[in-house]
C-alpha positions as protocol buffer text, in pm:
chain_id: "A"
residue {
  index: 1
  type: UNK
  ca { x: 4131 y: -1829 z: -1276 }
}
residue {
  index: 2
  type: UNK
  ca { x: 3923 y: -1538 z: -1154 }
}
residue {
  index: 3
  type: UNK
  ca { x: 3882 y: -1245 z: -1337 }
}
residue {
  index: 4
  type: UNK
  ca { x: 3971 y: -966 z: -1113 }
}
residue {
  index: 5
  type: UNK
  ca { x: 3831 y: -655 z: -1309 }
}
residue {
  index: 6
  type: UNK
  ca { x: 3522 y: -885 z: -1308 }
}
residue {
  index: 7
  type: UNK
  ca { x: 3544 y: -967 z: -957 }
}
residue {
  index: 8
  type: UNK
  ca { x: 3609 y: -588 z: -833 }
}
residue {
  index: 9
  type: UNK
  ca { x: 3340 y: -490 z: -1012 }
}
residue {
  index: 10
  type: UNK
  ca { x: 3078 y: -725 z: -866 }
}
residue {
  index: 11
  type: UNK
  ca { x: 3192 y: -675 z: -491 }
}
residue {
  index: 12
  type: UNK
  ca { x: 3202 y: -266 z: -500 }
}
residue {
  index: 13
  type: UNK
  ca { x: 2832 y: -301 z: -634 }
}
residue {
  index: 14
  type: UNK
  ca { x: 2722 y: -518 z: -384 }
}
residue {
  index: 15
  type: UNK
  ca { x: 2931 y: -282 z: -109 }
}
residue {
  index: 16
  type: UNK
  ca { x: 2744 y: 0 z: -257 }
}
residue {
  index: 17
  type: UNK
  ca { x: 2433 y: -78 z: -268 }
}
residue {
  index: 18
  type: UNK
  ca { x: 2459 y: -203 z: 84 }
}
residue {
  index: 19
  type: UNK
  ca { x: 2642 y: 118 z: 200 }
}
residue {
  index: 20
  type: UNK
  ca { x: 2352 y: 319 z: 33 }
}
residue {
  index: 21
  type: UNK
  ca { x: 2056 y: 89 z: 187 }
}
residue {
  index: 22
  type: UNK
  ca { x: 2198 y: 125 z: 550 }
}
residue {
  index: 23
  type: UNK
  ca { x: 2279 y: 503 z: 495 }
}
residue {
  index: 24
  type: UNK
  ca { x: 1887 y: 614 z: 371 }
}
residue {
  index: 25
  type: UNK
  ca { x: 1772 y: 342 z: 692 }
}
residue {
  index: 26
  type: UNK
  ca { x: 1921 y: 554 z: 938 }
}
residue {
  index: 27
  type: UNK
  ca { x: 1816 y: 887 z: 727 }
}
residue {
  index: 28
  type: UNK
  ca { x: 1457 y: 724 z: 773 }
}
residue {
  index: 29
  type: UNK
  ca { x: 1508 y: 642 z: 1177 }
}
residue {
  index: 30
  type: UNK
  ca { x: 1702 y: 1005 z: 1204 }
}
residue {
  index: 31
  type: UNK
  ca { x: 1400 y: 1122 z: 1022 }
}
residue {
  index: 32
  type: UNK
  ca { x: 1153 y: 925 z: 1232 }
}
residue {
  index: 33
  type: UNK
  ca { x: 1243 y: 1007 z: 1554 }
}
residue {
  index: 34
  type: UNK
  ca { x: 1241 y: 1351 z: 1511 }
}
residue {
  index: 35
  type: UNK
  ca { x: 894 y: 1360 z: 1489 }
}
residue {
  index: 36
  type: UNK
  ca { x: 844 y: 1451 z: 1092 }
}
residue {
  index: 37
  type: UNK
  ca { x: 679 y: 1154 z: 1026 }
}
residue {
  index: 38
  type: UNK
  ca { x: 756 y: 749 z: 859 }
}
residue {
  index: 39
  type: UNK
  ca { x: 1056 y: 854 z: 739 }
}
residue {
  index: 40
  type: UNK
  ca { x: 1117 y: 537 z: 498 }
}
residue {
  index: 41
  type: UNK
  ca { x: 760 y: 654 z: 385 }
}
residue {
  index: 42
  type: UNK
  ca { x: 872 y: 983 z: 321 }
}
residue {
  index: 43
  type: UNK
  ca { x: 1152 y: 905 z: 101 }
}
residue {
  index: 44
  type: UNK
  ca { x: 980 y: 689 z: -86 }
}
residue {
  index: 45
  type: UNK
  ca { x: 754 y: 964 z: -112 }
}
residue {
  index: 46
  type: UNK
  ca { x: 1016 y: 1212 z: -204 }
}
residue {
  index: 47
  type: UNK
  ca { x: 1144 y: 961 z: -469 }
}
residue {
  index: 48
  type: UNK
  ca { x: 900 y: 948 z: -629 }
}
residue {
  index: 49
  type: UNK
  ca { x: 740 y: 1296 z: -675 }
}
residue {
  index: 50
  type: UNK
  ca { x: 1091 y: 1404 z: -787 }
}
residue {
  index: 51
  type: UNK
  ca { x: 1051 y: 1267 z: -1111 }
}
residue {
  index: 52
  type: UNK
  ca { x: 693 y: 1412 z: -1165 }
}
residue {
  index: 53
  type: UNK
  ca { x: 817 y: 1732 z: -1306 }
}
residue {
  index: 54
  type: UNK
  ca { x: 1013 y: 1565 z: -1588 }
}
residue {
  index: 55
  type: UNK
  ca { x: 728 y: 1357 z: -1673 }
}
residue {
  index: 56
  type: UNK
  ca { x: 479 y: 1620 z: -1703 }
}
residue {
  index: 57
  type: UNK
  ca { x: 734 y: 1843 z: -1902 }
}
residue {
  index: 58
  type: UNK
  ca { x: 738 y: 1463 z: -2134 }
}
residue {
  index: 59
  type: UNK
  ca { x: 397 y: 1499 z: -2170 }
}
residue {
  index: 60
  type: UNK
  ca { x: 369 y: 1840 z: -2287 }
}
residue {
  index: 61
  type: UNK
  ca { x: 617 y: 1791 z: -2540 }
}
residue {
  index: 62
  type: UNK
  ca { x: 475 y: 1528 z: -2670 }
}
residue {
  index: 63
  type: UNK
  ca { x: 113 y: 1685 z: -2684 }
}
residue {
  index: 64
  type: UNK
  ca { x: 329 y: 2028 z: -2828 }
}
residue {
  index: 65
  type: UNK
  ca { x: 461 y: 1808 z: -3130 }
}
residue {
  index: 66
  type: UNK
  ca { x: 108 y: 1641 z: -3161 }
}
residue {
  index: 67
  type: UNK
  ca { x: 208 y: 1296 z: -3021 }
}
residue {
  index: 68
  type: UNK
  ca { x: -35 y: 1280 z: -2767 }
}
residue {
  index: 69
  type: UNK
  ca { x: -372 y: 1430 z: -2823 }
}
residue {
  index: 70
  type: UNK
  ca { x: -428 y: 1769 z: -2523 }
}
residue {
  index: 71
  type: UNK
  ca { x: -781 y: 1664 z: -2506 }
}
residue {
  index: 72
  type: UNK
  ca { x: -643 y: 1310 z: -2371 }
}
residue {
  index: 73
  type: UNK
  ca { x: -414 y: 1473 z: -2186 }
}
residue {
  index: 74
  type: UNK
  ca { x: -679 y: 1703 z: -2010 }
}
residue {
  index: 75
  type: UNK
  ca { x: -869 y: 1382 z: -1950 }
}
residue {
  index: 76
  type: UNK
  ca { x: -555 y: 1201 z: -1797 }
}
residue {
  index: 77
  type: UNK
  ca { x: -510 y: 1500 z: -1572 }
}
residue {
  index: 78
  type: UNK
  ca { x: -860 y: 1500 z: -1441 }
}
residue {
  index: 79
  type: UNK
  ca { x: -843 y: 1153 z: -1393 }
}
residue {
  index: 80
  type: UNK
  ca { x: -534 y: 1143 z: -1158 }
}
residue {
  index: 81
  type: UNK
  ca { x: -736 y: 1412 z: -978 }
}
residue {
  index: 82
  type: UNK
  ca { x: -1046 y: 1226 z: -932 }
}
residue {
  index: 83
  type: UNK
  ca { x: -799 y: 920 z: -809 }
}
residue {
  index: 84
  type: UNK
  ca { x: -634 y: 1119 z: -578 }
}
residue {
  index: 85
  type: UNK
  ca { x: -961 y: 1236 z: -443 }
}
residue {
  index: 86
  type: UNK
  ca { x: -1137 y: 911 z: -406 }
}
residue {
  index: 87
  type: UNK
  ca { x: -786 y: 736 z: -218 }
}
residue {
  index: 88
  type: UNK
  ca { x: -783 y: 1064 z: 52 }
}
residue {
  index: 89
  type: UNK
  ca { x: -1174 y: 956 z: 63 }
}
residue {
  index: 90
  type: UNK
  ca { x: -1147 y: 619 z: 184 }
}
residue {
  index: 91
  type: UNK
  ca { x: -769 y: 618 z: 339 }
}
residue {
  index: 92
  type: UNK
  ca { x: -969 y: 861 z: 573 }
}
residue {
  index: 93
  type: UNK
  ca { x: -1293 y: 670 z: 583 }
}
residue {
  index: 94
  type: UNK
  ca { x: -1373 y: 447 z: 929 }
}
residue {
  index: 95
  type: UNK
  ca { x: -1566 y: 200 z: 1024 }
}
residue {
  index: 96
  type: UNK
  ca { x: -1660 y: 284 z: 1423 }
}
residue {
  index: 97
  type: UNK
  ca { x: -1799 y: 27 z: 1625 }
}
residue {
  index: 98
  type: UNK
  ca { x: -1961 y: 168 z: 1952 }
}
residue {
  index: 99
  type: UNK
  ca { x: -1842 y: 78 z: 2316 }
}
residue {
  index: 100
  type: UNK
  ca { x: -2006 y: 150 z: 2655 }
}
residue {
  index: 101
  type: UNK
  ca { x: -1771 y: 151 z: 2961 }
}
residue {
  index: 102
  type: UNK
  ca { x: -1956 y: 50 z: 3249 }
}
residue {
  index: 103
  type: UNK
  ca { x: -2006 y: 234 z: 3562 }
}
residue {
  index: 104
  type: UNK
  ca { x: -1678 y: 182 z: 3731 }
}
residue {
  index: 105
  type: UNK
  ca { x: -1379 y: 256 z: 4031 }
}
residue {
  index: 106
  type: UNK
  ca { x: -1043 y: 353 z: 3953 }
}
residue {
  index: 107
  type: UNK
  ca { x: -863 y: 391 z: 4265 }
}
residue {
  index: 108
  type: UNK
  ca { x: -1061 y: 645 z: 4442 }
}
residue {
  index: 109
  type: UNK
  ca { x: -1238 y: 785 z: 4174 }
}
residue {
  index: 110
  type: UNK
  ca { x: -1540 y: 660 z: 4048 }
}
residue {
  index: 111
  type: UNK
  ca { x: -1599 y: 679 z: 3665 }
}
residue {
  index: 112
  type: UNK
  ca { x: -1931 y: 727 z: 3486 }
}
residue {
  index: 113
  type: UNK
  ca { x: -2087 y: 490 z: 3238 }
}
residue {
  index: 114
  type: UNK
  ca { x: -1974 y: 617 z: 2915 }
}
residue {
  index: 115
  type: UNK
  ca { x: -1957 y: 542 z: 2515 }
}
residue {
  index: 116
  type: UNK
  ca { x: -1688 y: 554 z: 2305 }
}
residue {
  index: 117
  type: UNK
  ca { x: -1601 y: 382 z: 1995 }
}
residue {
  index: 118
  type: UNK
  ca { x: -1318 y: 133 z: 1828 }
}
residue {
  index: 119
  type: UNK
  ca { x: -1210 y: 325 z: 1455 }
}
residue {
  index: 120
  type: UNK
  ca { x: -1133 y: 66 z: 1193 }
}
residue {
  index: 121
  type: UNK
  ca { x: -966 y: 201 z: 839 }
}
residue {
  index: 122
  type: UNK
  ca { x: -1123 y: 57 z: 534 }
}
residue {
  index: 123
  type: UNK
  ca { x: -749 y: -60 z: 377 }
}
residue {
  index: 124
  type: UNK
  ca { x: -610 y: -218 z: 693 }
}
residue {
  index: 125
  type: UNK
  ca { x: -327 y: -331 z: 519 }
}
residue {
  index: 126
  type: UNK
  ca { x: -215 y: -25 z: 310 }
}
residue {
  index: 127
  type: UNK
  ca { x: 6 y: -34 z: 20 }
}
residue {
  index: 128
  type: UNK
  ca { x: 165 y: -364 z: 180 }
}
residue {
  index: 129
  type: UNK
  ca { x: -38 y: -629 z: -27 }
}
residue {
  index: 130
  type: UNK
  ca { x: 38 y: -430 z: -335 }
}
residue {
  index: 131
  type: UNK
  ca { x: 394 y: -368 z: -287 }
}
residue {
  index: 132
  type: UNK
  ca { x: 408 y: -849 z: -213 }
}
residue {
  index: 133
  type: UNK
  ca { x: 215 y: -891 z: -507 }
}
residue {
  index: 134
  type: UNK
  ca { x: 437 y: -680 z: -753 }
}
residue {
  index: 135
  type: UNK
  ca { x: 718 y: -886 z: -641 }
}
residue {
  index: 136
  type: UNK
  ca { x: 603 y: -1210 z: -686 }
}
residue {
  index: 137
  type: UNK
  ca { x: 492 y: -1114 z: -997 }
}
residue {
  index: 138
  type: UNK
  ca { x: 834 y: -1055 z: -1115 }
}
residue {
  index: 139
  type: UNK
  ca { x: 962 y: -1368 z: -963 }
}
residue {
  index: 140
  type: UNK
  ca { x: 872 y: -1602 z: -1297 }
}
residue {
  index: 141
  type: UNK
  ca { x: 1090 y: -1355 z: -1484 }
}
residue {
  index: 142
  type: UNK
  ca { x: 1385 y: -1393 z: -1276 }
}
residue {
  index: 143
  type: UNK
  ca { x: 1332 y: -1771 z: -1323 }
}
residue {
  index: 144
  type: UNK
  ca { x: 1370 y: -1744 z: -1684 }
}
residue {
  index: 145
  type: UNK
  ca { x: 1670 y: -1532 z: -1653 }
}
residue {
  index: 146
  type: UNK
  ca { x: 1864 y: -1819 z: -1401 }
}
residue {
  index: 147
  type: UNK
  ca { x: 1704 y: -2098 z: -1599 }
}
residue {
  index: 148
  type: UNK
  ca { x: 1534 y: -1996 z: -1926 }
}
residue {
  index: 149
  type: UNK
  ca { x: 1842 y: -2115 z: -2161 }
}
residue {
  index: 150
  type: UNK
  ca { x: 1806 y: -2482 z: -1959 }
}
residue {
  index: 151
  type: UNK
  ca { x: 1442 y: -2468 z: -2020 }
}
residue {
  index: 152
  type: UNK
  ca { x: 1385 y: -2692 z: -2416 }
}
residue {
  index: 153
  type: UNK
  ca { x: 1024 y: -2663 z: -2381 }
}
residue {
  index: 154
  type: UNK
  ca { x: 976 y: -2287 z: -2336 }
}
residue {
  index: 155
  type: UNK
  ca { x: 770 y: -2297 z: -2043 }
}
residue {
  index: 156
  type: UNK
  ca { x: 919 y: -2022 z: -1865 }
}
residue {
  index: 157
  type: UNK
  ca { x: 965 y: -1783 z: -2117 }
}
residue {
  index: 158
  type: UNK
  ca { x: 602 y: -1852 z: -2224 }
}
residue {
  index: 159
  type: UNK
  ca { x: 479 y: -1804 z: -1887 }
}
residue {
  index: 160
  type: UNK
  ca { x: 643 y: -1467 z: -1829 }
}
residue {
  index: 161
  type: UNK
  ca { x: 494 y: -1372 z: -2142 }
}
residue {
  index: 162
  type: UNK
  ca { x: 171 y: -1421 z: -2034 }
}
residue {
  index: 163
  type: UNK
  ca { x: 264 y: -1255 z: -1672 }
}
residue {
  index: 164
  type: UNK
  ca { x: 355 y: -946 z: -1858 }
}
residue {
  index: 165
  type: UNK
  ca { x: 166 y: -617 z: -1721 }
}
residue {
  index: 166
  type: UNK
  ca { x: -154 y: -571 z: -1935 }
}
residue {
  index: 167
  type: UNK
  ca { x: -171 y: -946 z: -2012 }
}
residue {
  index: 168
  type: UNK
  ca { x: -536 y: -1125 z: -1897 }
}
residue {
  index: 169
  type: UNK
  ca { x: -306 y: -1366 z: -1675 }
}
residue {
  index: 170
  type: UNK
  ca { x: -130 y: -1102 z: -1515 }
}
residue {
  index: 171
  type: UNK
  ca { x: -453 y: -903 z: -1457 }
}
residue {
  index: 172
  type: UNK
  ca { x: -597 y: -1207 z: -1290 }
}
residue {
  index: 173
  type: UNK
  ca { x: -299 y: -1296 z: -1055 }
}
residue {
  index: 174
  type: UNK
  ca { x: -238 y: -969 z: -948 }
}
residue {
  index: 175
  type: UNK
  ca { x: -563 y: -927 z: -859 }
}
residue {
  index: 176
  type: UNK
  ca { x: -595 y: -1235 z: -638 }
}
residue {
  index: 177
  type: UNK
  ca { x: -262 y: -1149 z: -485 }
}
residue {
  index: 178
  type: UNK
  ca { x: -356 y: -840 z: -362 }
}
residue {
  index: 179
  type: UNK
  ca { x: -667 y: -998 z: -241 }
}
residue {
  index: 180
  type: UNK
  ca { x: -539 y: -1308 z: -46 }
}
residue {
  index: 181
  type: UNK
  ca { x: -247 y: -1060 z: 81 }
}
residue {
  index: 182
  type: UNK
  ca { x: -461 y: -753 z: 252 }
}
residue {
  index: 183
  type: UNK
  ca { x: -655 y: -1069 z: 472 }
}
residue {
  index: 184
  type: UNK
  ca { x: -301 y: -1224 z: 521 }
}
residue {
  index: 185
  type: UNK
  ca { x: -162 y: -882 z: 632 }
}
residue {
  index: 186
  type: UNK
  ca { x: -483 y: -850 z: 865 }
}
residue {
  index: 187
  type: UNK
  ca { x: -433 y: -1153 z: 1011 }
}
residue {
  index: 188
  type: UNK
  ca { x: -69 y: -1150 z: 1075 }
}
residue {
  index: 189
  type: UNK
  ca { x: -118 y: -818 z: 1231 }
}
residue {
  index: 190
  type: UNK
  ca { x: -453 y: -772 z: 1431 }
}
residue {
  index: 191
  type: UNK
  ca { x: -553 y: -997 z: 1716 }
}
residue {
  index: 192
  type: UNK
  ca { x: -918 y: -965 z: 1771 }
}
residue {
  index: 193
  type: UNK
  ca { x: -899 y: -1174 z: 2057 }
}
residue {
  index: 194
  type: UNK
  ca { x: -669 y: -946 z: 2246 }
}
residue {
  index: 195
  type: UNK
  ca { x: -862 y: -649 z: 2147 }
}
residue {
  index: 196
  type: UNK
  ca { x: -1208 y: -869 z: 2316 }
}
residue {
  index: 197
  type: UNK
  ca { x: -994 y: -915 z: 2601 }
}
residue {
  index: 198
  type: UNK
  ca { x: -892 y: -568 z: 2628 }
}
residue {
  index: 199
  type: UNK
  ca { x: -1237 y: -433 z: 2628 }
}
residue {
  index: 200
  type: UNK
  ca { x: -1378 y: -707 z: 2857 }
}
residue {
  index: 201
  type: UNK
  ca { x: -1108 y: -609 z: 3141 }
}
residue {
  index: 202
  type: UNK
  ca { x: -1164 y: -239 z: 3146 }
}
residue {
  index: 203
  type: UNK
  ca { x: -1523 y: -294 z: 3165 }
}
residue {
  index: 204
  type: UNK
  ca { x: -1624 y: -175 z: 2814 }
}
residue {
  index: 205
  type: UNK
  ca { x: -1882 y: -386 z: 2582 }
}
residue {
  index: 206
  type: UNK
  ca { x: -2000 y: -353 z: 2247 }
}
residue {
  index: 207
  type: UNK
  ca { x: -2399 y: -318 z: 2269 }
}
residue {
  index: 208
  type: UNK
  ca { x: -2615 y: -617 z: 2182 }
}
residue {
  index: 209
  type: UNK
  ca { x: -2261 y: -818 z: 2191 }
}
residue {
  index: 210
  type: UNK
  ca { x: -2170 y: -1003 z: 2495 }
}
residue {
  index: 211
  type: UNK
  ca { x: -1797 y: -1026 z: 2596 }
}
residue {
  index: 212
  type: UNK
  ca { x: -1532 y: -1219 z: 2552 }
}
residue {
  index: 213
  type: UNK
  ca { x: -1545 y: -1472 z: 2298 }
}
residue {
  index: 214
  type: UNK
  ca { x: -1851 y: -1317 z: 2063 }
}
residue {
  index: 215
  type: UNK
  ca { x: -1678 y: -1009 z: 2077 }
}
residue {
  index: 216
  type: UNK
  ca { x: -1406 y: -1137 z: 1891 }
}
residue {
  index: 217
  type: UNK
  ca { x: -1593 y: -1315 z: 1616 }
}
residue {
  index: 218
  type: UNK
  ca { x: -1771 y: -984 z: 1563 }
}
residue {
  index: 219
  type: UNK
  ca { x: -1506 y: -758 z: 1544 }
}
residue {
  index: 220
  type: UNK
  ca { x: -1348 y: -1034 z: 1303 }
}
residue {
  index: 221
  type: UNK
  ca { x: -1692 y: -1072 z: 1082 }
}
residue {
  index: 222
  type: UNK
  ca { x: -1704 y: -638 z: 1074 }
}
residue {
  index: 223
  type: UNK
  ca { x: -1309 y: -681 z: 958 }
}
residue {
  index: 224
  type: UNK
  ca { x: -1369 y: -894 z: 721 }
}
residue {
  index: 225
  type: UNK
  ca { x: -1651 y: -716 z: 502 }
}
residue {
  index: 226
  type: UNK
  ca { x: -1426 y: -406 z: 525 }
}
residue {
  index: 227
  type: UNK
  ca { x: -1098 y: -614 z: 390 }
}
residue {
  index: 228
  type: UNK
  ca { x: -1342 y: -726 z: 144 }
}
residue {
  index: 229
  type: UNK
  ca { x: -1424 y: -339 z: 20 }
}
residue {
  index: 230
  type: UNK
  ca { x: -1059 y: -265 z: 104 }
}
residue {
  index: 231
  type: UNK
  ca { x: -891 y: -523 z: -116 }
}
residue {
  index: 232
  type: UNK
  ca { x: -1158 y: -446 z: -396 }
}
residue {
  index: 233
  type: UNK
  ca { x: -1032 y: -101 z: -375 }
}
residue {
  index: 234
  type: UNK
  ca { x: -680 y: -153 z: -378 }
}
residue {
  index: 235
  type: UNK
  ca { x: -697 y: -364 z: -689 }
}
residue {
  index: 236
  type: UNK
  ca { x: -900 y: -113 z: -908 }
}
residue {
  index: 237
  type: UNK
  ca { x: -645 y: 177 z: -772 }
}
residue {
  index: 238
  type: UNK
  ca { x: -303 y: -83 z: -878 }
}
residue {
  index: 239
  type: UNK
  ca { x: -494 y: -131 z: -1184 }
}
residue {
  index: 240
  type: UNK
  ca { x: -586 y: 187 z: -1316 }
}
residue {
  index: 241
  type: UNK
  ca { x: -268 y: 287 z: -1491 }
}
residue {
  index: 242
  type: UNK
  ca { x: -290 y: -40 z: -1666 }
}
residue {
  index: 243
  type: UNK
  ca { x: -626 y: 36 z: -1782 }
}
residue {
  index: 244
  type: UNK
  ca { x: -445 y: 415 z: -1901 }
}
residue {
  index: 245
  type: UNK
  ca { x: -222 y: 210 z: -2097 }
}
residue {
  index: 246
  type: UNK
  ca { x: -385 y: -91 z: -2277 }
}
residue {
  index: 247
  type: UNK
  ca { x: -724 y: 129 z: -2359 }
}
residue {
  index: 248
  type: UNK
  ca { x: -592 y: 486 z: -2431 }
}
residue {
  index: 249
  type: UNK
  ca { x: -215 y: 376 z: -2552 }
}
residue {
  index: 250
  type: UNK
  ca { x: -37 y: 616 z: -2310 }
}
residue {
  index: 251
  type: UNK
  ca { x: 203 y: 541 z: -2014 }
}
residue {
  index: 252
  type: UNK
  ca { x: 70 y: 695 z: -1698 }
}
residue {
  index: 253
  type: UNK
  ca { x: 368 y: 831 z: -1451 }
}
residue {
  index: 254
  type: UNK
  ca { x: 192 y: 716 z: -1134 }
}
residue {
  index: 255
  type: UNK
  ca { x: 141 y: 364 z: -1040 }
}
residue {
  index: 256
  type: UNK
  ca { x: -137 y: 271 z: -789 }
}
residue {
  index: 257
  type: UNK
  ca { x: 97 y: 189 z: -536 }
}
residue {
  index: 258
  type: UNK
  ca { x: 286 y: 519 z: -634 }
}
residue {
  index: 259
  type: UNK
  ca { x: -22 y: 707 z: -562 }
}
residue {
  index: 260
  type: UNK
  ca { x: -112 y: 524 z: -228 }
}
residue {
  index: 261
  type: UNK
  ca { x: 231 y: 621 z: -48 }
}
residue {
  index: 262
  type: UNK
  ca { x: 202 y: 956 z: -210 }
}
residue {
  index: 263
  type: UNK
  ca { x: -142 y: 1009 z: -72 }
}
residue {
  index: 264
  type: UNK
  ca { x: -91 y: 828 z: 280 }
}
residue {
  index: 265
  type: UNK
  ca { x: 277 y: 998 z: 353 }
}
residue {
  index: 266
  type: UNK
  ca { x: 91 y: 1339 z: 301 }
}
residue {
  index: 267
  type: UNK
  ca { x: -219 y: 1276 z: 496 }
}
residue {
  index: 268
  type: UNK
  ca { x: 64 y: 1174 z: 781 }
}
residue {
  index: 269
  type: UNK
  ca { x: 239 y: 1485 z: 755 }
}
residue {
  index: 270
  type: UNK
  ca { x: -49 y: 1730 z: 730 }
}
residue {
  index: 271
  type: UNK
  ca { x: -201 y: 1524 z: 1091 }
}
residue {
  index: 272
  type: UNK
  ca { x: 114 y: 1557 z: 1238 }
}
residue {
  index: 273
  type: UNK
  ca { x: 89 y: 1916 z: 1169 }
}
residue {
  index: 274
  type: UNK
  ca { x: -221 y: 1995 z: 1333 }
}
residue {
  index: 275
  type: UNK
  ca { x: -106 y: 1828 z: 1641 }
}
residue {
  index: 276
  type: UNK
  ca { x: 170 y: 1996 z: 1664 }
}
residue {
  index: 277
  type: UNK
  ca { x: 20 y: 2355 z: 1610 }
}
């Protein structure tokens, strides 16, 4: 027979978490359309930095009743400044690849040869590759939860052991996820071929390139060394609160990926900002 406490309880979970994931998607589009900025970005965003305030006051305390030493604290502090600094650095940071537009007619006016240029970021992919390689980390765990009493040899529950955050495995995966996902992302999401053909009908060419076809594998050679950089960068920033933790025995508030939206959202808003002044 069911159990109908049991059952109730399961089905006005699942209706509220449902309820409460379509109502913060339309906050987002509501948010979004009005011209504030990403708003599923910016309540992540929110989210997060609303717990900062309690975590610092944690830290205080502790450093008040001599848990945690101020000097290390100071250090942690400068730290997360210096990690902000260098993410606004490169988030901003662009690779430009020059392009002359030919001498040209548009209806009846005739435009001058001109340069311009094609602005690449140095993380193409954001936060994405981050956010897909947290959760397939976690997927071995919820294995062992389904299947982990079935399991006589221990596999699972040795494997998500060694998957733990901090452990050399996990260190190791996570960094070749993140890796293999930012020149996924990139090639899921930019066409260099279109761009090529884009350029090669409005008449524009990249110097010393011809068009077309050797376009394409250039602008996919330049994206490539800067995914390179990119994901390199990434990694070090999703692994610097592990670092915090293993080497100086303190949890660090902000993750990497924490940091990134934090960073990116804010950078969004502030540009938005000036255009609208």
């Amino acid at each position: 027979y069911l159990d109908i406490p049991f059952v109730s309880f399961y089905i006005s979970t699942v209706a509220s978490v449902v309820a409460g994931t379509i109502f913060l998607m339309w906050l987002g589009e509501q948010v979004s359309e009005r011209g504030i900025g990403n708003g599923i970005s910016i309540i992540i965003a929110i989210s997060i930095l609303s717990g900062m305030p309690g975590a610092i006051g944690q830290a205080l305390e502790q450093s008040r009743q001599g848990d945690l030493n101020i000097l290390l604290l100071i250090g942690i502090g400068v730290l997360a400044m210096a990690v902000i600094a260098a993410v606004v650095f490169i988030e901003r940071g662009q690779r430009r690849i020059t392009v002359n537009y030919a001498q040209r007619q548009q209806g009846r006016k005739m435009m001058q040869a001109q340069a311009s240029h094609l602005p690449f970021k140095v993380n193409m992919a954001g936060v994405i590759p981050a956010i897909f390689a947290s959760t397939f980390l976690l997927f071995p765990q919820s294995l062992t939860q389904w299947f982990g009493q079935g399991d006589p040899s221990g596999f699972l529950q040795s494997l998500t052991l060694a998957l733990n955050p901090g452990q050399p495995l996990y260190v190791l995966v996570f960094s070749a996820l993140i890796i293999s996902f930012c020149f996924i992302w990139l090639a899921l999401t930019f066409n260099t071929r279109e761009v090529a053909d884009n350029l090669k009908r409005s008449g524009a060419y990249i110097p010393g390139i011809r068009p077309g076809e050797q376009t394409s594998n250039y602008i996919d050679s330049v994206l490539a060394r800067l995914t390179v950089f990119g994901s390199i960068y990434l990694t070090l920033i999703c692994l610097m609160p592990l670092a915090l933790i293993n080497f100086a025995g303190v949890s660090f508030y902000l993750g990497g990926t924490s940091i990134l939206i934090i960073v990116v959202v804010l950078m969004d808003s502030l540009f938005l900002d000036a255009l609208l002044q």
